[in-house]
Amino acid sequence: MKESAPSQTLDRHVGALLRGHRRAKGVSQEDLAAAIGLTFQQIQKYECGENRISVSKLVEMARALQVPVMAFFAGLETDRGEDLLARFCQVDGASGFMQAALRMPPAVRAEIFRLAASWGDQP
């Protein structure tokens, strides 16, 4: 039986957030796979939304990455289409940017965000 488009979209969304959280924590696919008893290829399939993640594996991944399970569902409560966090996590360098932002003093981070927002409005 072929999966419905909403199911595939949800699988890709959860996978993208998994990738983002894994990268933000500096954990390789191999290390995450070893921590929960899978192959890195299976982690790749989860992150691409090719394979659906069972609830038990999602809980194991959340524990291994030290994030709340609900972190993998961020943005699903809206009807805006694709979640901004999931899209951002797919951008090259996003995890490094997030790590750097978390190390910045709050005032510096606020200024960087203001600057980025103003550049984002440029044609």
N, CA, C and O atoms as a MOPAC input file, in Angstrom:
PM7 MOZYME 1SCF
protein

 N      0.84000 1    -1.18100 1     0.00000 1
 C      0.00000 1     0.00000 1     0.00000 1
 C      0.88400 1     1.24300 1     0.00000 1
 O      1.79600 1     1.36700 1     0.81800 1
 N      0.61000 1     2.15100 1    -0.91400 1
 C      1.38700 1     3.37200 1    -1.02200 1
 C      0.98700 1     4.36000 1     0.07500 1
 O     -0.18800 1     4.49700 1     0.41400 1
 N      2.00700 1     5.04900 1     0.62600 1
 C      1.74100 1     6.01100 1     1.69900 1
 C      1.11700 1     7.27600 1     1.13500 1
 O      1.36300 1     7.64300 1    -0.01400 1
 N      0.31300 1     7.93500 1     1.94600 1
 C     -0.30700 1     9.18400 1     1.52900 1
 C      0.69800 1    10.32100 1     1.59200 1
 O      1.70100 1    10.24200 1     2.30100 1
 N      0.41900 1    11.37700 1     0.84400 1
 C      1.30500 1    12.54200 1     0.82700 1
 C      1.48000 1    13.14800 1     2.21500 1
 O      2.60400 1    13.50400 1     2.57100 1
 N      0.40300 1    13.28600 1     3.03000 1
 C      0.60700 1    13.83300 1     4.37400 1
 C      1.53900 1    12.97600 1     5.22700 1
 O      2.32500 1    13.51100 1     6.00800 1
 N      1.46100 1    11.64900 1     5.08600 1
 C      2.35700 1    10.77200 1     5.84400 1
 C      3.79800 1    10.97500 1     5.41900 1
 O      4.69700 1    11.04600 1     6.25800 1
 N      4.01900 1    11.06900 1     4.11600 1
 C      5.37500 1    11.28100 1     3.61500 1
 C      5.91400 1    12.63300 1     4.06800 1
 O      7.08300 1    12.75200 1     4.43300 1
 N      5.05700 1    13.64900 1     4.04200 1
 C      5.46800 1    14.97900 1     4.49400 1
 C      5.84800 1    14.94400 1     5.96800 1
 O      6.84800 1    15.54200 1     6.36400 1
 N      5.07100 1    14.25800 1     6.77000 1
 C      5.36300 1    14.13900 1     8.19700 1
 C      6.67500 1    13.39300 1     8.42100 1
 O      7.48000 1    13.80400 1     9.25700 1
 N      6.90000 1    12.30800 1     7.69000 1
 C      8.14500 1    11.54700 1     7.82900 1
 C      9.35300 1    12.40900 1     7.47000 1
 O     10.38100 1    12.35300 1     8.14400 1
 N      9.23000 1    13.20700 1     6.40900 1
 C     10.33500 1    14.09700 1     6.01000 1
 C     10.55500 1    15.18300 1     7.05500 1
 O     11.69500 1    15.54200 1     7.34900 1
 N      9.47600 1    15.70200 1     7.61200 1
 C      9.56300 1    16.74900 1     8.63200 1
 C     10.30100 1    16.23600 1     9.86800 1
 O     11.23400 1    16.87700 1    10.35200 1
 N      9.88000 1    15.08100 1    10.37400 1
 C     10.52200 1    14.49100 1    11.55400 1
 C     11.97900 1    14.16500 1    11.23700 1
 O     12.85900 1    14.39100 1    12.06900 1
 N     12.23900 1    13.63900 1    10.05000 1
 C     13.60700 1    13.31500 1     9.65100 1
 C     14.50100 1    14.54100 1     9.57200 1
 O     15.65600 1    14.50300 1     9.99500 1
 N     13.96300 1    15.63300 1     9.02700 1
 C     14.74900 1    16.86700 1     8.93300 1
 C     15.08600 1    17.40600 1    10.32200 1
 O     16.19500 1    17.88700 1    10.55100 1
 N     14.13400 1    17.32700 1    11.24000 1
 C     14.40700 1    17.78900 1    12.60300 1
 C     15.39300 1    16.86600 1    13.30300 1
 O     16.23200 1    17.32600 1    14.07800 1
 N     15.30000 1    15.56600 1    13.03800 1
 C     16.28500 1    14.63000 1    13.57900 1
 C     17.67600 1    15.02300 1    13.10600 1
 O     18.60300 1    15.10700 1    13.91200 1
 N     17.83200 1    15.26600 1    11.80500 1
 C     19.12600 1    15.66400 1    11.25200 1
 C     19.62200 1    16.95600 1    11.90400 1
 O     20.79000 1    17.06300 1    12.27900 1
 N     18.73400 1    17.92300 1    12.03200 1
 C     19.12200 1    19.19900 1    12.62500 1
 C     19.58200 1    19.06800 1    14.06200 1
 O     20.60200 1    19.64500 1    14.44100 1
 N     18.84700 1    18.31800 1    14.86600 1
 C     19.23400 1    18.13300 1    16.27300 1
 C     20.52700 1    17.32500 1    16.38400 1
 O     21.37600 1    17.61100 1    17.23000 1
 N     20.66900 1    16.32000 1    15.52900 1
 C     21.88900 1    15.49900 1    15.56400 1
 C     23.10200 1    16.35400 1    15.21800 1
 O     24.12800 1    16.29100 1    15.89600 1
 N     22.98200 1    17.15100 1    14.16500 1
 C     24.10100 1    18.01300 1    13.76200 1
 C     24.39300 1    19.07900 1    14.81300 1
 O     25.55200 1    19.36600 1    15.11200 1
 N     23.33500 1    19.66100 1    15.37100 1
 C     23.52200 1    20.69800 1    16.39300 1
 C     24.25800 1    20.15700 1    17.61200 1
 O     24.99600 1    20.88700 1    18.27300 1
 N     24.05400 1    18.87900 1    17.90500 1
 C     24.73900 1    18.24800 1    19.04100 1
 C     26.12200 1    17.73500 1    18.65200 1
 O     26.86000 1    17.24900 1    19.50900 1
 N     26.48500 1    17.83700 1    17.36800 1
 C     27.79600 1    17.37000 1    16.92400 1
 C     27.92300 1    15.85500 1    16.91200 1
 O     29.01900 1    15.32200 1    17.08600 1
 N     26.81300 1    15.16100 1    16.70900 1
 C     26.79500 1    13.69700 1    16.71900 1
 C     26.74600 1    13.20200 1    15.27400 1
 O     25.92400 1    13.66600 1    14.48400 1
 N     27.61900 1    12.27000 1    14.93300 1
 C     27.61200 1    11.70400 1    13.58100 1
 C     26.47800 1    10.69600 1    13.44500 1
 O     25.93400 1    10.21200 1    14.43700 1
 N     26.13700 1    10.39200 1    12.20500 1
 C     25.12900 1     9.35500 1    11.96800 1
 C     25.60800 1     8.02400 1    12.53500 1
 O     24.82300 1     7.25600 1    13.09300 1
 N     26.89600 1     7.76100 1    12.38700 1
 C     27.46400 1     6.51100 1    12.89200 1
 C     27.33300 1     6.41300 1    14.40700 1
 O     26.95400 1     5.36900 1    14.93700 1
 N     27.64700 1     7.51000 1    15.10500 1
 C     27.57700 1     7.49900 1    16.56900 1
 C     26.13800 1     7.35300 1    17.06600 1
 O     25.87600 1     6.62200 1    18.02100 1
 N     25.21100 1     8.05200 1    16.41400 1
 C     23.81100 1     7.91700 1    16.81700 1
 C     23.32800 1     6.49200 1    16.56500 1
 O     22.64500 1     5.90000 1    17.40100 1
 N     23.68700 1     5.95300 1    15.41200 1
 C     23.28300 1     4.58300 1    15.08000 1
 C     23.81000 1     3.59200 1    16.11100 1
 O     23.07700 1     2.71500 1    16.56800 1
 N     25.07700 1     3.73300 1    16.47400 1
 C     25.67500 1     2.82400 1    17.45600 1
 C     24.98800 1     2.94400 1    18.81400 1
 O     24.81300 1     1.95000 1    19.51800 1
 N     24.60200 1     4.16100 1    19.17500 1
 C     23.96900 1     4.38800 1    20.47800 1
 C     22.60500 1     3.71100 1    20.59400 1
 O     22.16700 1     3.37000 1    21.69300 1
 N     21.93800 1     3.52100 1    19.46200 1
 C     20.59000 1     2.94400 1    19.52700 1
 C     20.47700 1     1.60500 1    18.79300 1
 O     19.37700 1     1.08700 1    18.60400 1
 N     21.61300 1     1.05400 1    18.38500 1
 C     21.61300 1    -0.28500 1    17.80200 1
 C     21.13700 1    -0.37800 1    16.36600 1
 O     20.48300 1    -1.34900 1    15.98600 1
 N     21.46200 1     0.63200 1    15.56300 1
 C     21.10500 1     0.63000 1    14.14600 1
 C     22.34900 1     0.84600 1    13.29700 1
 O     23.44500 1     1.02900 1    13.82800 1
 N     22.18000 1     0.82300 1    11.97900 1
 C     23.27200 1     1.17200 1    11.07000 1
 C     23.15300 1     2.65000 1    10.71900 1
 O     22.08000 1     3.24100 1    10.83600 1
 N     24.27000 1     3.24200 1    10.28600 1
 C     24.20000 1     4.65000 1     9.89600 1
 C     23.31800 1     4.81700 1     8.65200 1
 O     22.72000 1     5.87200 1     8.44500 1
 N     23.24400 1     3.76500 1     7.82900 1
 C     22.38100 1     3.83900 1     6.64800 1
 C     20.91200 1     3.99600 1     7.04900 1
 O     20.14800 1     4.69500 1     6.38300 1
 N     20.52900 1     3.33700 1     8.14200 1
 C     19.14600 1     3.47000 1     8.60900 1
 C     18.88700 1     4.88900 1     9.10400 1
 O     17.81200 1     5.44400 1     8.87300 1
 N     19.87300 1     5.47600 1     9.78400 1
 C     19.73000 1     6.87500 1    10.22500 1
 C     19.55900 1     7.77300 1     9.00800 1
 O     18.72200 1     8.67600 1     9.02300 1
 N     20.34300 1     7.53900 1     7.94700 1
 C     20.20700 1     8.31700 1     6.70600 1
 C     18.78600 1     8.21900 1     6.16100 1
 O     18.19600 1     9.22700 1     5.77200 1
 N     18.24300 1     7.01500 1     6.13400 1
 C     16.89000 1     6.81400 1     5.61200 1
 C     15.85600 1     7.53300 1     6.47300 1
 O     14.89800 1     8.10400 1     5.95200 1
 N     16.05000 1     7.50600 1     7.78300 1
 C     15.14800 1     8.24300 1     8.66800 1
 C     15.23200 1     9.74100 1     8.38900 1
 O     14.20700 1    10.41200 1     8.27600 1
 N     16.45400 1    10.26300 1     8.27900 1
 C     16.64300 1    11.70000 1     8.10200 1
 C     16.08200 1    12.20400 1     6.77300 1
 O     15.65400 1    13.35400 1     6.68300 1
 N     16.07700 1    11.37400 1     5.76300 1
 C     15.52300 1    11.74800 1     4.45400 1
 C     14.01800 1    11.53200 1     4.38000 1
 O     13.37700 1    11.93500 1     3.41000 1
 N     13.45700 1    10.89900 1     5.39700 1
 C     12.03700 1    10.59400 1     5.38100 1
 C     11.70800 1     9.39000 1     4.52300 1
 O     10.54300 1     9.13100 1     4.22300 1
 N     12.74100 1     8.65300 1     4.12600 1
 C     12.53900 1     7.46100 1     3.29700 1
 C     11.88800 1     6.33900 1     4.10400 1
 O     11.04900 1     5.60200 1     3.58500 1
 N     12.27500 1     6.21100 1     5.36900 1
 C     11.68800 1     5.21800 1     6.27400 1
 C     11.04200 1     5.93200 1     7.45300 1
 O     11.56000 1     6.93500 1     7.94400 1
 N      9.92000 1     5.41200 1     7.89700 1
 C      9.21400 1     5.97700 1     9.04900 1
 C      9.90000 1     5.52300 1    10.33500 1
 O     10.32100 1     4.37200 1    10.45100 1
 N     10.00700 1     6.43000 1    11.29400 1
 C     10.64500 1     6.13500 1    12.57700 1
 C      9.57500 1     5.65800 1    13.55500 1
 O      8.55400 1     6.32000 1    13.74000 1
 N      9.81300 1     4.51200 1    14.17800 1
 C      8.86900 1     4.02500 1    15.19000 1
 C      8.96600 1     4.91000 1    16.43300 1
 O      9.97600 1     5.57700 1    16.66100 1
 N      7.92400 1     4.90200 1    17.20800 1
 C      7.90600 1     5.70500 1    18.43300 1
 C      9.03200 1     5.27800 1    19.36500 1
 O      9.69400 1     6.12600 1    19.96300 1
 N      9.25800 1     3.97600 1    19.49700 1
 C     10.30900 1     3.50800 1    20.41100 1
 C     11.68500 1     3.98700 1    19.95700 1
 O     12.50500 1     4.37000 1    20.79100 1
 N     11.95200 1     3.97400 1    18.65000 1
 C     13.24600 1     4.45700 1    18.14300 1
 C     13.35400 1     5.96800 1    18.31200 1
 O     14.43000 1     6.48600 1    18.61200 1
 N     12.25000 1     6.67100 1    18.12200 1
 C     12.26300 1     8.11900 1    18.29800 1
 C     12.60600 1     8.48000 1    19.74000 1
 O     13.35900 1     9.42300 1    19.98400 1
 N     12.05900 1     7.73700 1    20.68700 1
 C     12.36900 1     7.96200 1    22.10200 1
 C     13.84400 1     7.66700 1    22.36200 1
 O     14.50700 1     8.42600 1    23.06900 1
 N     14.36000 1     6.58300 1    21.80500 1
 C     15.78200 1     6.25400 1    21.98200 1
 C     16.67100 1     7.34900 1    21.40200 1
 O     17.67000 1     7.72600 1    22.01400 1
 N     16.31300 1     7.86100 1    20.22600 1
 C     17.10200 1     8.92900 1    19.60300 1
 C     17.05800 1    10.19600 1    20.44000 1
 O     18.07700 1    10.86400 1    20.61200 1
 N     15.89000 1    10.52800 1    20.95900 1
 C     15.77000 1    11.71400 1    21.80600 1
 C     16.66900 1    11.59000 1    23.03300 1
 O     17.33700 1    12.54900 1    23.41900 1
 N     16.68400 1    10.41600 1    23.63700 1
 C     17.55000 1    10.20000 1    24.80600 1
 C     19.01900 1    10.30200 1    24.41800 1
 O     19.80800 1    10.93300 1    25.12100 1
 N     19.38800 1     9.68200 1    23.29800 1
 C     20.78700 1     9.70700 1    22.85900 1
 C     21.24200 1    11.12900 1    22.53900 1
 O     22.39000 1    11.48700 1    22.79900 1
 N     20.34600 1    11.93700 1    21.97700 1
 C     20.68900 1    13.31700 1    21.61500 1
 C     20.40700 1    14.30800 1    22.74100 1
 O     20.72400 1    15.49200 1    22.62900 1
 N     19.81400 1    13.82400 1    23.81600 1
 C     19.46300 1    14.65300 1    24.97100 1
 C     18.56500 1    15.82900 1    24.57100 1
 O     18.82000 1    16.98400 1    24.91200 1
 N     17.51100 1    15.48600 1    23.83800 1
 C     16.48800 1    16.46400 1    23.46500 1
 C     15.13100 1    15.87400 1    23.82500 1
 O     14.99300 1    14.65200 1    23.88300 1
 N     14.12900 1    16.71000 1    24.06800 1
 C     12.79600 1    16.17700 1    24.33400 1
 C     12.22500 1    15.51600 1    23.07600 1
 O     12.49600 1    15.97100 1    21.96400 1
 N     11.45600 1    14.47600 1    23.23600 1
 C     10.85100 1    13.79400 1    22.08900 1
 C     10.04200 1    14.78300 1    21.25100 1
 O     10.02800 1    14.69000 1    20.02300 1
 N      9.37900 1    15.71500 1    21.90000 1
 C      8.55500 1    16.68400 1    21.17600 1
 C      9.37800 1    17.58500 1    20.26200 1
 O      8.81900 1    18.24200 1    19.38400 1
 N     10.70100 1    17.62900 1    20.45300 1
 C     11.55000 1    18.44000 1    19.57700 1
 C     11.45000 1    17.97700 1    18.12900 1
 O     11.67600 1    18.76400 1    17.20900 1
 N     11.11200 1    16.70500 1    17.91800 1
 C     11.00400 1    16.16700 1    16.56300 1
 C      9.67000 1    16.51900 1    15.89800 1
 O      9.44800 1    16.20400 1    14.72900 1
 N      8.79300 1    17.17000 1    16.65000 1
 C      7.48100 1    17.53600 1    16.11300 1
 C      7.28600 1    19.04900 1    16.07000 1
 O      6.17300 1    19.52100 1    15.83800 1
 N      8.34500 1    19.80500 1    16.28900 1
 C      8.25400 1    21.26700 1    16.29800 1
 C      7.66300 1    21.76400 1    14.98200 1
 O      8.06300 1    21.33500 1    13.90000 1
 N      6.71500 1    22.66700 1    15.10000 1
 C      6.13300 1    23.29000 1    13.92100 1
 C      4.95100 1    22.56500 1    13.32100 1
 O      4.32500 1    23.08300 1    12.39700 1
 N      4.62800 1    21.39500 1    13.81000 1
 C      3.51600 1    20.64000 1    13.22700 1
 C      2.15600 1    21.16400 1    13.65300 1
 O      1.13800 1    20.81800 1    13.05300 1
 N      2.13500 1    21.99400 1    14.68200 1
 C      0.84900 1    22.47900 1    15.16600 1
 C      0.30100 1    23.61600 1    14.31400 1
 O     -0.79100 1    24.11600 1    14.58600 1
 N      1.03200 1    24.03000 1    13.29800 1
 C      0.56900 1    25.10800 1    12.42900 1
 C      0.15600 1    24.54400 1    11.07700 1
 O      0.49400 1    23.41200 1    10.73100 1
 N     -0.56100 1    25.33000 1    10.33700 1
 C     -0.96100 1    24.95100 1     8.98400 1
 C     -0.18300 1    25.77100 1     7.95600 1
 O     -0.67600 1    26.00300 1     6.85200 1
 N      1.00700 1    26.20300 1     8.30200 1
 C      1.79900 1    27.05800 1     7.41900 1
 C      2.51600 1    26.27200 1     6.33700 1
 O      3.23100 1    26.86600 1     5.53000 1
 N      2.35400 1    24.98300 1     6.29200 1
 C      3.14100 1    24.19600 1     5.36000 1
 C      4.41500 1    23.77100 1     6.04400 1
 O      4.41000 1    23.45000 1     7.23200 1
 N      5.50300 1    23.76500 1     5.30600 1
 C      6.77400 1    23.28000 1     5.84400 1
 C      7.27100 1    24.18700 1     6.96100 1
 O      7.26700 1    25.41000 1     6.81800 1
 N      7.69000 1    23.60900 1     8.04800 1
 C      8.16700 1    24.33200 1     9.21700 1
 C      9.49200 1    25.02800 1     8.92400 1
 O     10.36200 1    24.46200 1     8.26300 1
 N      9.64300 1    26.24900 1     9.41300 1
 C     10.87500 1    27.00700 1     9.18600 1
 C     12.09300 1    26.32300 1     9.78500 1
 O     13.15800 1    26.30600 1     9.16700 1
 N     11.95400 1    25.75700 1    10.98600 1
 C     13.09400 1    25.09100 1    11.61000 1
 C     13.54900 1    23.90200 1    10.77900 1
 O     14.74900 1    23.70100 1    10.59000 1
 N     12.61700 1    23.12400 1    10.28700 1
 C     12.97300 1    21.97400 1     9.45300 1
 C     13.68300 1    22.43400 1     8.18900 1
 O     14.66300 1    21.81700 1     7.77100 1
 N     13.20100 1    23.50900 1     7.57400 1
 C     13.86100 1    24.04200 1     6.37200 1
 C     15.25600 1    24.55000 1     6.70400 1
 O     16.20400 1    24.28300 1     5.96600 1
 N     15.39100 1    25.28400 1     7.81400 1
 C     16.69200 1    25.83400 1     8.18800 1
 C     17.69900 1    24.72900 1     8.46700 1
 O     18.87000 1    24.85100 1     8.10700 1
 N     17.25800 1    23.66100 1     9.10200 1
 C     18.15500 1    22.55400 1     9.43700 1
 C     18.74100 1    21.89000 1     8.20200 1
 O     19.76500 1    21.21400 1     8.29600 1
 N     18.11300 1    22.06900 1     7.04700 1
 C     18.60200 1    21.47200 1     5.81600 1
 C     19.62800 1    22.35300 1     5.10200 1
 O     20.26100 1    21.90000 1     4.14900 1
 N     19.80200 1    23.58600 1     5.53900 1
 C     20.74500 1    24.51200 1     4.91700 1
 C     22.17100 1    24.14400 1     5.32400 1
 O     22.44100 1    23.87200 1     6.49400 1
 N     23.08900 1    24.13900 1     4.33500 1
 C     24.49400 1    23.87600 1     4.65400 1
 C     24.99600 1    24.90000 1     5.66800 1
 O     24.76400 1    26.09800 1     5.50900 1
 N     25.67000 1    24.43800 1     6.69100 1
 C     26.23100 1    25.30800 1     7.71300 1
 C     25.26400 1    25.68700 1     8.82100 1
 O     25.63900 1    26.41200 1     9.74300 1
 N     24.03000 1    25.21200 1     8.74900 1
 C     23.02500 1    25.59500 1     9.74900 1
 C     23.41500 1    25.15500 1    11.15200 1
 O     23.23500 1    25.90500 1    12.11200 1
 N     23.95000 1    23.94100 1    11.27800 1
 C     24.28100 1    23.46800 1    12.62800 1
 C     25.42100 1    24.28600 1    13.22400 1
 O     25.39800 1    24.59200 1    14.41600 1
 N     26.41300 1    24.64400 1    12.41900 1
 C     27.50200 1    25.48900 1    12.91000 1
 C     27.00300 1    26.86200 1    13.31900 1
 O     27.44400 1    27.42000 1    14.32400 1
 N     26.08000 1    27.40500 1    12.53300 1
 C     25.48900 1    28.70000 1    12.84700 1
 C     24.74100 1    28.63800 1    14.17100 1
 O     24.86600 1    29.53500 1    15.00500 1
 N     23.95600 1    27.56600 1    14.36400 1
 C     23.20100 1    27.42200 1    15.61400 1
 C     24.13200 1    27.26700 1    16.81100 1
 O     23.89300 1    27.85000 1    17.86900 1
 N     25.19800 1    26.47700 1    16.64200 1
 C     26.14700 1    26.29200 1    17.74100 1
 C     26.82100 1    27.61100 1    18.09600 1
 O     26.97600 1    27.93700 1    19.27300 1
 N     27.22200 1    28.37100 1    17.07600 1
 C     27.86100 1    29.66600 1    17.32500 1
 C     26.88700 1    30.62300 1    18.00800 1
 O     27.26200 1    31.34000 1    18.93600 1
 N     25.64400 1    30.63400 1    17.55000 1
 C     24.64000 1    31.52700 1    18.14000 1
 C     24.40300 1    31.20400 1    19.61000 1
 O     24.20100 1    32.10900 1    20.42000 1
 N     24.42700 1    29.93900 1    19.95300 1
 C     24.21300 1    29.54900 1    21.35100 1
 C     25.37600 1    29.94000 1    22.25500 1
 O     25.19900 1    30.09300 1    23.46300 1
 N     26.55900 1    30.10200 1    21.68000 1
 C     27.72900 1    30.50300 1    22.47800 1
 C     27.83800 1    32.01800 1    22.63800 1
 O     28.59200 1    32.49200 1    23.48800 1
 N     27.10100 1    32.78000 1    21.84100 1
 C     27.18300 1    34.24400 1    21.87800 1
 C     26.49100 1    34.80000 1    23.11500 1
 O     25.53000 1    34.21800 1    23.61700 1
 N     26.99400 1    35.94400 1    23.60200 1
 C     26.24300 1    36.64600 1    24.64900 1
 C     24.87800 1    37.06000 1    24.07700 1
 O     24.77700 1    37.35000 1    22.88600 1
 N     23.84000 1    37.08900 1    24.90200 1
 C     22.49400 1    37.40100 1    24.40500 1
 C     22.40200 1    38.70400 1    23.61000 1
 O     21.69800 1    38.75500 1    22.60200 1
 N     23.09100 1    39.74700 1    24.03700 1
 C     23.01900 1    41.02600 1    23.32200 1
 C     23.62700 1    40.90900 1    21.92600 1
 O     23.09900 1    41.47300 1    20.96700 1
 N     24.73100 1    40.18100 1    21.81200 1
 C     25.37300 1    39.98200 1    20.50800 1
 C     24.46200 1    39.13700 1    19.61600 1
 O     24.28500 1    39.43900 1    18.43500 1
 N     23.89500 1    38.09100 1    20.18300 1
 C     22.99800 1    37.22100 1    19.42200 1
 C     21.80300 1    38.02400 1    18.90000 1
 O     21.40400 1    37.85400 1    17.74800 1
 N     21.23700 1    38.88400 1    19.72500 1
 C     20.09900 1    39.70100 1    19.30200 1
 C     20.48700 1    40.61400 1    18.14300 1
 O     19.70800 1    40.80100 1    17.20900 1
 N     21.68400 1    41.17900 1    18.20400 1
 C     22.15000 1    42.05800 1    17.12200 1
 C     22.38100 1    41.26800 1    15.83300 1
 O     22.03900 1    41.73600 1    14.74700 1
 N     22.95700 1    40.08200 1    15.95200 1
 C     23.17100 1    39.22100 1    14.77800 1
 C     21.82000 1    38.85900 1    14.15700 1
 O     21.67700 1    38.88900 1    12.93400 1
 N     20.84000 1    38.52100 1    14.97400 1
 C     19.51000 1    38.17500 1    14.46100 1
 C     18.87700 1    39.38000 1    13.76400 1
 O     18.26000 1    39.23700 1    12.70800 1
 N     19.03000 1    40.56800 1    14.35700 1
 C     18.48700 1    41.78100 1    13.74000 1
 C     19.13000 1    42.01300 1    12.38400 1
 O     18.44600 1    42.31900 1    11.40800 1
 N     20.45400 1    41.86400 1    12.32600 1
 C     21.19000 1    42.05300 1    11.08000 1
 C     20.76400 1    41.02100 1    10.03000 1
 O     20.54100 1    41.36700 1     8.87000 1
 N     20.65400 1    39.77400 1    10.43700 1
 C     20.23500 1    38.71500 1     9.50800 1
 C     18.82600 1    38.99200 1     8.98100 1
 O     18.55000 1    38.78300 1     7.79900 1
 N     17.94400 1    39.45800 1     9.85200 1
 C     16.57800 1    39.76500 1     9.41900 1
 C     16.57200 1    40.89400 1     8.39900 1
 O     15.81200 1    40.85500 1     7.43100 1
 N     17.41400 1    41.89900 1     8.60800 1
 C     17.45000 1    43.01500 1     7.65600 1
 C     18.03600 1    42.56700 1     6.31900 1
 O     17.57300 1    43.01500 1     5.27000 1
 N     19.03200 1    41.70500 1     6.33400 1
 C     19.59800 1    41.18700 1     5.08300 1
 C     18.60400 1    40.28500 1     4.37100 1
 O     18.57600 1    40.23700 1     3.14100 1
 N     17.79400 1    39.57600 1     5.13200 1
 C     16.80000 1    38.69300 1     4.53600 1
 C     15.73400 1    39.44100 1     3.76500 1
 O     15.05100 1    38.85900 1     2.92100 1
 N     15.58200 1    40.73100 1     4.04400 1
 C     14.59900 1    41.55100 1     3.33600 1
 C     15.15000 1    42.12500 1     2.04200 1
 O     14.40900 1    42.75300 1     1.28500 1
 N     16.43800 1    41.92200 1     1.77000 1
 C     17.05900 1    42.45600 1     0.55900 1
 C     16.64300 1    41.63700 1    -0.66000 1
 O     16.43300 1    40.42800 1    -0.55400 1
 N     16.52200 1    42.29700 1    -1.82900 1
 C     16.15300 1    41.55800 1    -3.05500 1
 C     17.26800 1    40.65600 1    -3.53200 1
 O     17.11900 1    39.97100 1    -4.54400 1

